[in-house]
Tab-separated table of C-alpha atoms in Angstrom:
chain	number	residue	atom	x	y	z
K	1	UNK	CA	44.725	32.415	-64.934
K	2	UNK	CA	46.628	31.390	-68.025
K	3	UNK	CA	49.659	29.193	-67.841
K	4	UNK	CA	52.961	29.240	-69.638
K	5	UNK	CA	54.561	26.365	-71.510
K	6	UNK	CA	58.082	27.754	-71.456
K	7	UNK	CA	60.860	25.654	-70.006
K	8	UNK	CA	59.244	22.279	-70.655
K	9	UNK	CA	60.454	19.794	-73.246
K	10	UNK	CA	57.779	17.440	-74.527
K	11	UNK	CA	58.748	13.850	-75.142
K	12	UNK	CA	56.093	11.726	-76.839
K	13	UNK	CA	56.979	8.048	-76.668
K	14	UNK	CA	53.536	6.852	-77.623
K	15	UNK	CA	53.283	4.942	-74.373
K	16	UNK	CA	50.061	3.536	-72.995
K	17	UNK	CA	48.707	5.500	-70.060
K	18	UNK	CA	48.112	3.155	-67.178
K	19	UNK	CA	45.297	3.417	-64.693
K	20	UNK	CA	46.223	0.927	-61.949
K	21	UNK	CA	44.297	0.770	-58.686
K	22	UNK	CA	46.833	1.089	-55.893
K	23	UNK	CA	45.514	0.396	-52.412
K	24	UNK	CA	48.847	0.536	-50.615
K	25	UNK	CA	49.193	3.352	-48.119
K	26	UNK	CA	52.128	5.408	-46.886
K	27	UNK	CA	50.680	7.343	-43.993
K	28	UNK	CA	47.254	8.797	-43.273
K	29	UNK	CA	47.132	12.436	-44.198
K	30	UNK	CA	44.511	15.077	-44.745
K	31	UNK	CA	43.453	15.379	-48.356
K	32	UNK	CA	41.171	18.183	-49.435
K	33	UNK	CA	38.885	17.082	-52.273
K	34	UNK	CA	37.431	19.659	-54.609
K	35	UNK	CA	34.691	19.399	-57.149
K	36	UNK	CA	36.015	21.825	-59.723
K	37	UNK	CA	39.403	22.913	-60.978
K	38	UNK	CA	39.058	26.532	-62.033
K	39	UNK	CA	42.384	27.367	-63.578
K	40	UNK	CA	45.902	26.193	-64.230
K	41	UNK	CA	48.902	26.342	-61.998
K	42	UNK	CA	52.269	24.487	-62.687
K	43	UNK	CA	55.799	24.763	-64.225
K	44	UNK	CA	57.310	22.048	-66.298
K	45	UNK	CA	60.785	20.644	-65.911
K	46	UNK	CA	62.990	20.008	-68.872
K	47	UNK	CA	63.687	16.297	-69.074
K	48	UNK	CA	66.035	14.015	-70.979
K	49	UNK	CA	64.710	13.228	-74.438
K	50	UNK	CA	66.055	9.692	-74.638
K	51	UNK	CA	63.073	7.480	-74.024
K	52	UNK	CA	63.465	3.796	-73.295
K	53	UNK	CA	60.035	2.135	-73.100
K	54	UNK	CA	59.172	0.731	-69.712
K	55	UNK	CA	58.489	-2.947	-69.220
K	56	UNK	CA	55.197	-4.569	-70.151
K	57	UNK	CA	52.172	-2.348	-69.605
K	58	UNK	CA	49.060	-3.746	-67.904
K	59	UNK	CA	46.244	-4.164	-70.382
K	60	UNK	CA	48.549	-4.087	-73.405
K	61	UNK	CA	49.507	-7.193	-75.315
K	62	UNK	CA	53.132	-8.150	-75.855
K	63	UNK	CA	53.252	-10.595	-78.788
K	64	UNK	CA	54.755	-13.898	-77.701
K	65	UNK	CA	57.419	-13.685	-80.369
K	66	UNK	CA	58.528	-10.312	-78.992
K	67	UNK	CA	58.424	-11.578	-75.417
K	68	UNK	CA	60.737	-14.485	-76.214
K	69	UNK	CA	63.005	-12.517	-78.531
K	70	UNK	CA	64.020	-9.980	-75.884
K	71	UNK	CA	66.747	-11.220	-73.575
K	72	UNK	CA	65.825	-11.016	-69.923
K	73	UNK	CA	67.524	-8.212	-68.029
K	74	UNK	CA	67.590	-7.215	-64.407
K	75	UNK	CA	65.309	-4.254	-63.621
K	76	UNK	CA	67.084	-0.966	-64.241
K	77	UNK	CA	64.437	1.612	-63.366
K	78	UNK	CA	61.199	2.082	-61.490
K	79	UNK	CA	57.918	3.623	-62.606
K	80	UNK	CA	54.762	4.186	-60.532
K	81	UNK	CA	52.982	1.262	-62.190
K	82	UNK	CA	55.878	-1.133	-61.687
K	83	UNK	CA	56.269	-0.018	-58.075
K	84	UNK	CA	52.563	-0.688	-57.654
K	85	UNK	CA	52.962	-4.140	-59.205
K	86	UNK	CA	55.667	-5.114	-56.718
K	87	UNK	CA	53.695	-3.825	-53.746
K	88	UNK	CA	50.619	-5.675	-54.970
K	89	UNK	CA	52.429	-8.928	-55.758
K	90	UNK	CA	56.195	-9.468	-56.239
K	91	UNK	CA	55.515	-12.425	-58.552
K	92	UNK	CA	53.331	-10.231	-60.775
K	93	UNK	CA	56.230	-7.772	-60.997
K	94	UNK	CA	58.521	-10.604	-62.103
K	95	UNK	CA	56.051	-11.821	-64.749
K	96	UNK	CA	55.728	-8.324	-66.215
K	97	UNK	CA	59.237	-6.935	-65.898
K	98	UNK	CA	61.592	-9.918	-66.076
K	99	UNK	CA	59.665	-12.679	-67.858
K	100	UNK	CA	57.669	-10.153	-69.904
K	101	UNK	CA	54.783	-12.558	-70.259
K	102	UNK	CA	52.136	-11.502	-72.788
K	103	UNK	CA	48.843	-10.111	-71.461
K	104	UNK	CA	45.487	-9.840	-73.133
K	105	UNK	CA	44.101	-6.367	-73.810
K	106	UNK	CA	41.384	-5.342	-71.389
K	107	UNK	CA	38.330	-3.242	-72.305
K	108	UNK	CA	38.845	-0.958	-69.296
K	109	UNK	CA	42.538	-0.281	-69.935
K	110	UNK	CA	41.971	0.209	-73.654
K	111	UNK	CA	39.114	2.611	-72.978
K	112	UNK	CA	41.395	4.537	-70.647
K	113	UNK	CA	44.039	4.782	-73.360
K	114	UNK	CA	41.441	6.037	-75.835
K	115	UNK	CA	40.037	8.679	-73.472
K	116	UNK	CA	43.520	9.886	-72.541
K	117	UNK	CA	44.369	10.286	-76.237
K	118	UNK	CA	41.206	12.340	-76.831
K	119	UNK	CA	41.879	14.661	-73.882
K	120	UNK	CA	45.466	15.113	-75.010
K	121	UNK	CA	44.543	15.933	-78.614
K	122	UNK	CA	41.746	18.302	-77.651
K	123	UNK	CA	44.339	20.859	-76.554
K	124	UNK	CA	45.627	21.015	-80.127
K	125	UNK	CA	42.553	23.163	-80.825
K	126	UNK	CA	42.226	26.802	-79.824
K	127	UNK	CA	40.646	27.508	-76.451
K	128	UNK	CA	37.284	28.487	-77.906
K	129	UNK	CA	37.057	25.222	-79.853
K	130	UNK	CA	37.630	22.963	-76.858
K	131	UNK	CA	34.043	21.866	-76.469
K	132	UNK	CA	32.415	18.588	-75.515
K	133	UNK	CA	31.039	17.967	-79.042
K	134	UNK	CA	34.489	18.508	-80.534
K	135	UNK	CA	36.064	16.189	-77.961
K	136	UNK	CA	33.537	13.449	-78.732
K	137	UNK	CA	34.154	13.902	-82.439
K	138	UNK	CA	37.796	12.947	-81.842
K	139	UNK	CA	36.897	9.497	-80.504
K	140	UNK	CA	36.429	7.640	-83.848
K	141	UNK	CA	39.707	8.926	-85.240
K	142	UNK	CA	41.648	8.146	-82.071
K	143	UNK	CA	40.110	4.670	-81.976
K	144	UNK	CA	41.280	4.077	-85.571
K	145	UNK	CA	44.734	5.331	-84.621
K	146	UNK	CA	44.836	3.036	-81.604
K	147	UNK	CA	43.887	0.006	-83.699
K	148	UNK	CA	46.625	0.844	-86.196
K	149	UNK	CA	49.313	1.231	-83.538
K	150	UNK	CA	48.126	-1.718	-81.419
K	151	UNK	CA	46.301	-4.212	-83.644
K	152	UNK	CA	45.815	-6.561	-80.680
K	153	UNK	CA	43.024	-4.369	-79.293
K	154	UNK	CA	40.825	-5.517	-82.194
K	155	UNK	CA	40.615	-8.851	-80.334
K	156	UNK	CA	38.380	-7.153	-77.778
K	157	UNK	CA	35.498	-7.164	-80.241
K	158	UNK	CA	36.377	-10.215	-82.332
K	159	UNK	CA	33.126	-11.908	-81.257
K	160	UNK	CA	31.031	-8.828	-82.024
K	161	UNK	CA	30.314	-9.099	-85.769
K	162	UNK	CA	27.398	-6.663	-85.653
K	163	UNK	CA	29.416	-4.100	-83.725
K	164	UNK	CA	26.878	-3.752	-80.926
K	165	UNK	CA	29.357	-4.173	-78.078
K	166	UNK	CA	31.836	-1.871	-79.763
K	167	UNK	CA	29.149	0.784	-80.186
K	168	UNK	CA	28.225	0.574	-76.509
K	169	UNK	CA	31.896	0.701	-75.514
K	170	UNK	CA	32.434	3.842	-77.573
K	171	UNK	CA	29.354	5.433	-75.978
K	172	UNK	CA	30.891	4.751	-72.562
K	173	UNK	CA	34.066	6.506	-73.724
K	174	UNK	CA	31.948	9.479	-74.855
K	175	UNK	CA	30.349	9.711	-71.409
K	176	UNK	CA	33.737	9.779	-69.726
K	177	UNK	CA	34.902	12.543	-72.044
K	178	UNK	CA	31.710	14.533	-71.450
K	179	UNK	CA	32.066	14.200	-67.685
K	180	UNK	CA	35.488	15.786	-67.828
K	181	UNK	CA	33.868	19.063	-68.913
K	182	UNK	CA	31.919	19.122	-65.631
K	183	UNK	CA	35.199	18.901	-63.679
K	184	UNK	CA	37.549	21.187	-65.598
K	185	UNK	CA	37.126	23.989	-68.127
K	186	UNK	CA	39.591	23.403	-70.978
K	187	UNK	CA	38.953	26.875	-72.379
K	188	UNK	CA	40.782	28.240	-69.307
K	189	UNK	CA	43.650	25.756	-69.455
K	190	UNK	CA	46.865	26.065	-71.429
K	191	UNK	CA	48.901	22.989	-70.439
K	192	UNK	CA	52.648	23.385	-70.394
K	193	UNK	CA	52.942	19.710	-71.238
K	194	UNK	CA	50.811	16.714	-72.144
K	195	UNK	CA	51.945	13.090	-71.897
K	196	UNK	CA	55.305	14.260	-70.575
K	197	UNK	CA	57.995	11.620	-70.128
K	198	UNK	CA	60.150	12.329	-67.076
K	199	UNK	CA	63.181	10.507	-65.768
K	200	UNK	CA	65.558	11.217	-62.903
K	201	UNK	CA	68.402	9.330	-61.276
K	202	UNK	CA	68.686	9.553	-57.500
K	203	UNK	CA	71.998	9.789	-55.678
K	204	UNK	CA	71.656	6.092	-54.871
K	205	UNK	CA	71.657	5.283	-58.586
K	206	UNK	CA	67.955	4.379	-58.674
K	207	UNK	CA	66.378	5.659	-61.886
K	208	UNK	CA	62.764	6.838	-61.656
K	209	UNK	CA	60.621	7.345	-64.726
K	210	UNK	CA	57.049	7.881	-65.775
K	211	UNK	CA	54.601	9.687	-68.042
K	212	UNK	CA	52.638	12.615	-66.611
K	213	UNK	CA	49.232	13.203	-68.211
K	214	UNK	CA	49.305	16.979	-67.899
K	215	UNK	CA	51.554	19.659	-66.459
K	216	UNK	CA	50.152	23.156	-65.896
K	217	UNK	CA	52.393	26.136	-65.222
K	218	UNK	CA	51.241	29.411	-63.715
K	219	UNK	CA	52.830	32.740	-64.709
K	220	UNK	CA	54.260	32.823	-61.177
K	221	UNK	CA	56.024	29.516	-61.796
K	222	UNK	CA	53.795	27.305	-59.656
K	223	UNK	CA	53.416	23.753	-60.897
K	224	UNK	CA	50.368	21.511	-60.973
K	225	UNK	CA	50.585	17.857	-61.967
K	226	UNK	CA	47.330	16.395	-63.280
K	227	UNK	CA	46.417	12.775	-63.910
K	228	UNK	CA	43.202	11.486	-65.497
K	229	UNK	CA	41.595	8.327	-64.148
K	230	UNK	CA	38.758	6.662	-66.039
K	231	UNK	CA	37.693	4.708	-62.954
K	232	UNK	CA	35.956	5.838	-59.791
K	233	UNK	CA	37.545	7.743	-56.930
K	234	UNK	CA	38.766	5.527	-54.079
K	235	UNK	CA	37.180	5.505	-50.659
K	236	UNK	CA	38.788	7.967	-48.219
K	237	UNK	CA	40.804	5.237	-46.490
K	238	UNK	CA	42.490	4.459	-49.825
K	239	UNK	CA	43.093	8.049	-50.909
K	240	UNK	CA	46.724	8.027	-49.813
K	241	UNK	CA	47.437	4.970	-51.892
K	242	UNK	CA	45.896	6.663	-54.908
K	243	UNK	CA	48.187	9.656	-54.389
K	244	UNK	CA	51.323	7.491	-54.357
K	245	UNK	CA	51.672	7.784	-58.140
K	246	UNK	CA	51.352	11.565	-57.982
K	247	UNK	CA	53.917	11.919	-55.211
K	248	UNK	CA	56.216	9.729	-57.288
K	249	UNK	CA	55.929	12.229	-60.160
K	250	UNK	CA	56.389	15.139	-57.780
K	251	UNK	CA	59.577	13.547	-56.481
K	252	UNK	CA	60.942	13.236	-60.017
K	253	UNK	CA	60.087	16.878	-60.788
K	254	UNK	CA	61.736	18.004	-57.555
K	255	UNK	CA	64.907	16.028	-58.290
K	256	UNK	CA	65.036	17.359	-61.855
K	257	UNK	CA	64.260	21.019	-61.232
K	258	UNK	CA	64.555	21.501	-57.473
K	259	UNK	CA	60.919	22.632	-57.487
K	260	UNK	CA	58.196	21.115	-55.302
K	261	UNK	CA	54.948	21.076	-57.331
K	262	UNK	CA	52.292	23.306	-55.812
K	263	UNK	CA	49.456	20.855	-56.373
K	264	UNK	CA	48.807	17.225	-57.317
K	265	UNK	CA	45.433	16.579	-58.898
K	266	UNK	CA	43.633	13.337	-59.762
K	267	UNK	CA	40.596	13.704	-62.027
K	268	UNK	CA	38.264	10.698	-61.735
K	269	UNK	CA	36.067	10.569	-64.820
K	270	UNK	CA	34.282	7.432	-63.687
K	271	UNK	CA	32.709	9.070	-60.632
K	272	UNK	CA	33.091	12.781	-61.362
K	273	UNK	CA	35.449	13.507	-58.477
K	274	UNK	CA	38.622	15.560	-58.247
K	275	UNK	CA	41.167	14.641	-55.590
K	276	UNK	CA	43.857	17.218	-54.823
K	277	UNK	CA	46.856	17.319	-52.552
K	278	UNK	CA	49.416	20.056	-51.941
K	279	UNK	CA	52.735	18.341	-51.217
K	280	UNK	CA	55.562	19.598	-49.048
K	281	UNK	CA	59.210	18.642	-49.169
K	282	UNK	CA	58.837	16.162	-46.294
K	283	UNK	CA	56.275	14.229	-48.386
K	284	UNK	CA	58.732	13.781	-51.219
K	285	UNK	CA	61.551	12.785	-48.884
K	286	UNK	CA	59.330	10.088	-47.373
K	287	UNK	CA	58.404	8.775	-50.819
K	288	UNK	CA	62.068	8.679	-51.782
K	289	UNK	CA	62.936	6.630	-48.692
K	290	UNK	CA	60.047	4.300	-49.447
K	291	UNK	CA	61.159	3.823	-53.050
K	292	UNK	CA	64.743	3.123	-51.979
K	293	UNK	CA	63.504	0.419	-49.605
K	294	UNK	CA	61.256	-0.966	-52.334
K	295	UNK	CA	64.115	-1.007	-54.825
K	296	UNK	CA	66.317	-2.852	-52.336
K	297	UNK	CA	63.601	-5.516	-52.004
K	298	UNK	CA	63.399	-5.766	-55.815
K	299	UNK	CA	67.186	-6.064	-56.048
K	300	UNK	CA	67.240	-8.853	-53.472
K	301	UNK	CA	64.450	-10.759	-55.233
K	302	UNK	CA	66.240	-10.325	-58.562
K	303	UNK	CA	69.465	-11.793	-57.200
K	304	UNK	CA	67.901	-14.699	-55.310
K	305	UNK	CA	65.056	-15.487	-57.690
K	306	UNK	CA	62.625	-15.400	-54.753
K	307	UNK	CA	59.476	-13.732	-56.091
K	308	UNK	CA	56.676	-14.584	-53.709
K	309	UNK	CA	53.039	-14.357	-54.769
K	310	UNK	CA	50.796	-12.184	-52.627
K	311	UNK	CA	47.166	-13.310	-53.006
K	312	UNK	CA	44.549	-10.545	-52.962
K	313	UNK	CA	41.123	-9.911	-54.440
K	314	UNK	CA	42.910	-8.549	-57.515
K	315	UNK	CA	44.093	-12.054	-58.438
K	316	UNK	CA	40.800	-12.629	-60.218
K	317	UNK	CA	41.849	-10.121	-62.890
K	318	UNK	CA	45.378	-11.477	-63.349
K	319	UNK	CA	46.332	-12.955	-66.720
K	320	UNK	CA	49.032	-15.138	-65.193
K	321	UNK	CA	47.096	-17.603	-63.060
K	322	UNK	CA	48.385	-20.483	-65.200
K	323	UNK	CA	51.916	-19.621	-64.048
K	324	UNK	CA	51.065	-18.793	-60.435
K	325	UNK	CA	51.607	-21.352	-57.628
K	326	UNK	CA	48.569	-19.948	-55.816
K	327	UNK	CA	46.445	-21.338	-58.669
K	328	UNK	CA	48.365	-24.576	-59.137
K	329	UNK	CA	50.597	-23.133	-61.846
K	330	UNK	CA	54.356	-23.167	-62.296
K	331	UNK	CA	56.355	-20.028	-63.127
K	332	UNK	CA	58.589	-20.267	-66.194
K	333	UNK	CA	62.280	-21.057	-65.543
K	334	UNK	CA	63.941	-18.045	-63.982
K	335	UNK	CA	65.919	-16.369	-66.808
K	336	UNK	CA	68.484	-14.527	-64.668
K	337	UNK	CA	71.493	-15.776	-62.698
K	338	UNK	CA	70.672	-16.631	-59.090
K	339	UNK	CA	72.892	-15.756	-56.144
K	340	UNK	CA	72.166	-18.027	-53.204
K	341	UNK	CA	72.822	-16.689	-49.697
K	342	UNK	CA	75.872	-18.209	-48.030
K	343	UNK	CA	75.091	-19.942	-44.766
K	344	UNK	CA	77.418	-19.282	-41.835
K	345	UNK	CA	78.195	-22.985	-41.385
K	346	UNK	CA	79.265	-23.269	-45.032
K	347	UNK	CA	81.489	-20.193	-45.103
K	348	UNK	CA	85.253	-20.378	-44.733
K	349	UNK	CA	86.207	-20.752	-41.082
K	350	UNK	CA	82.622	-20.489	-39.830
K	351	UNK	CA	81.364	-17.420	-37.963
K	352	UNK	CA	83.733	-14.484	-37.512
K	353	UNK	CA	83.793	-12.227	-34.438
K	354	UNK	CA	83.770	-12.395	-30.631
K	355	UNK	CA	81.338	-12.934	-27.862
K	356	UNK	CA	81.859	-12.392	-24.151
K	357	UNK	CA	84.228	-10.232	-22.069
K	358	UNK	CA	87.407	-8.911	-23.605
């Protein structure tokens, strides 16, 4: 089946594609895995073309001068990665979104960015030319492009004068690209959109935003949202958490176009698995309620300055241990105004109301 690209506006903001590992769950549900994705299905919503970059991206460096030059602002929108940050650790969310602390580039995140760029650019070629050798041939050029746009990634191999580690790292990227061809057949795919920026404002005023790796549209108008992951597929008990990002995107598409995507698909290049889920309206309504509750918690923390750390096994990979109380560190001074809760005993006239019989 061939897909149509009509009705979708592409917005390329050059953003880094994140690959966070979310382990939070919403509710256990049945998820039908599949080992191959034969053809495309999915319509693409038109979206606003004004792109405001999201807050700091995991694995990408924010130069210290840039971090200090930007005035701190209260969070104004929510993306899947930032929602994941808050659920993982509210203090991490603060460091990334409000303080905008710089982070070192990571080999895994940078490799993911490189592989995503290759898979995106491969579809510039005609269907017959979308082969594994051609895809691998794109890697050197995309790596040069990445170094030009983000010079900080060169630091990853600063201690590799002979280029041995870099060569091995590029071979790993080639293997991930090759594995994709065992999971999907790009000669049968005509994406409606690649790296599509989407943004929607809910009735509550909460603004949701994100970048979808690929949107496929069937001639019948059915929509499939596809996301590439360069890591391994999660264990079954964590599958729902992995699908949170996809349901987030589906919610945005539904709010923009009043269309529930037919299928959500996660392609795990690290393990060679494909995880699919066919959402229904009730799924998206539950995610919306969850995000509203999450946003209320973020709003409260923003106003009070109470950003509590939440220690987990992921702390070992955090760049901000020097600022984290759990590791003996001290967070930087809070850059936003703080609203302290008013205690009943300190309010005018004390407690208001009645108790007892009328």
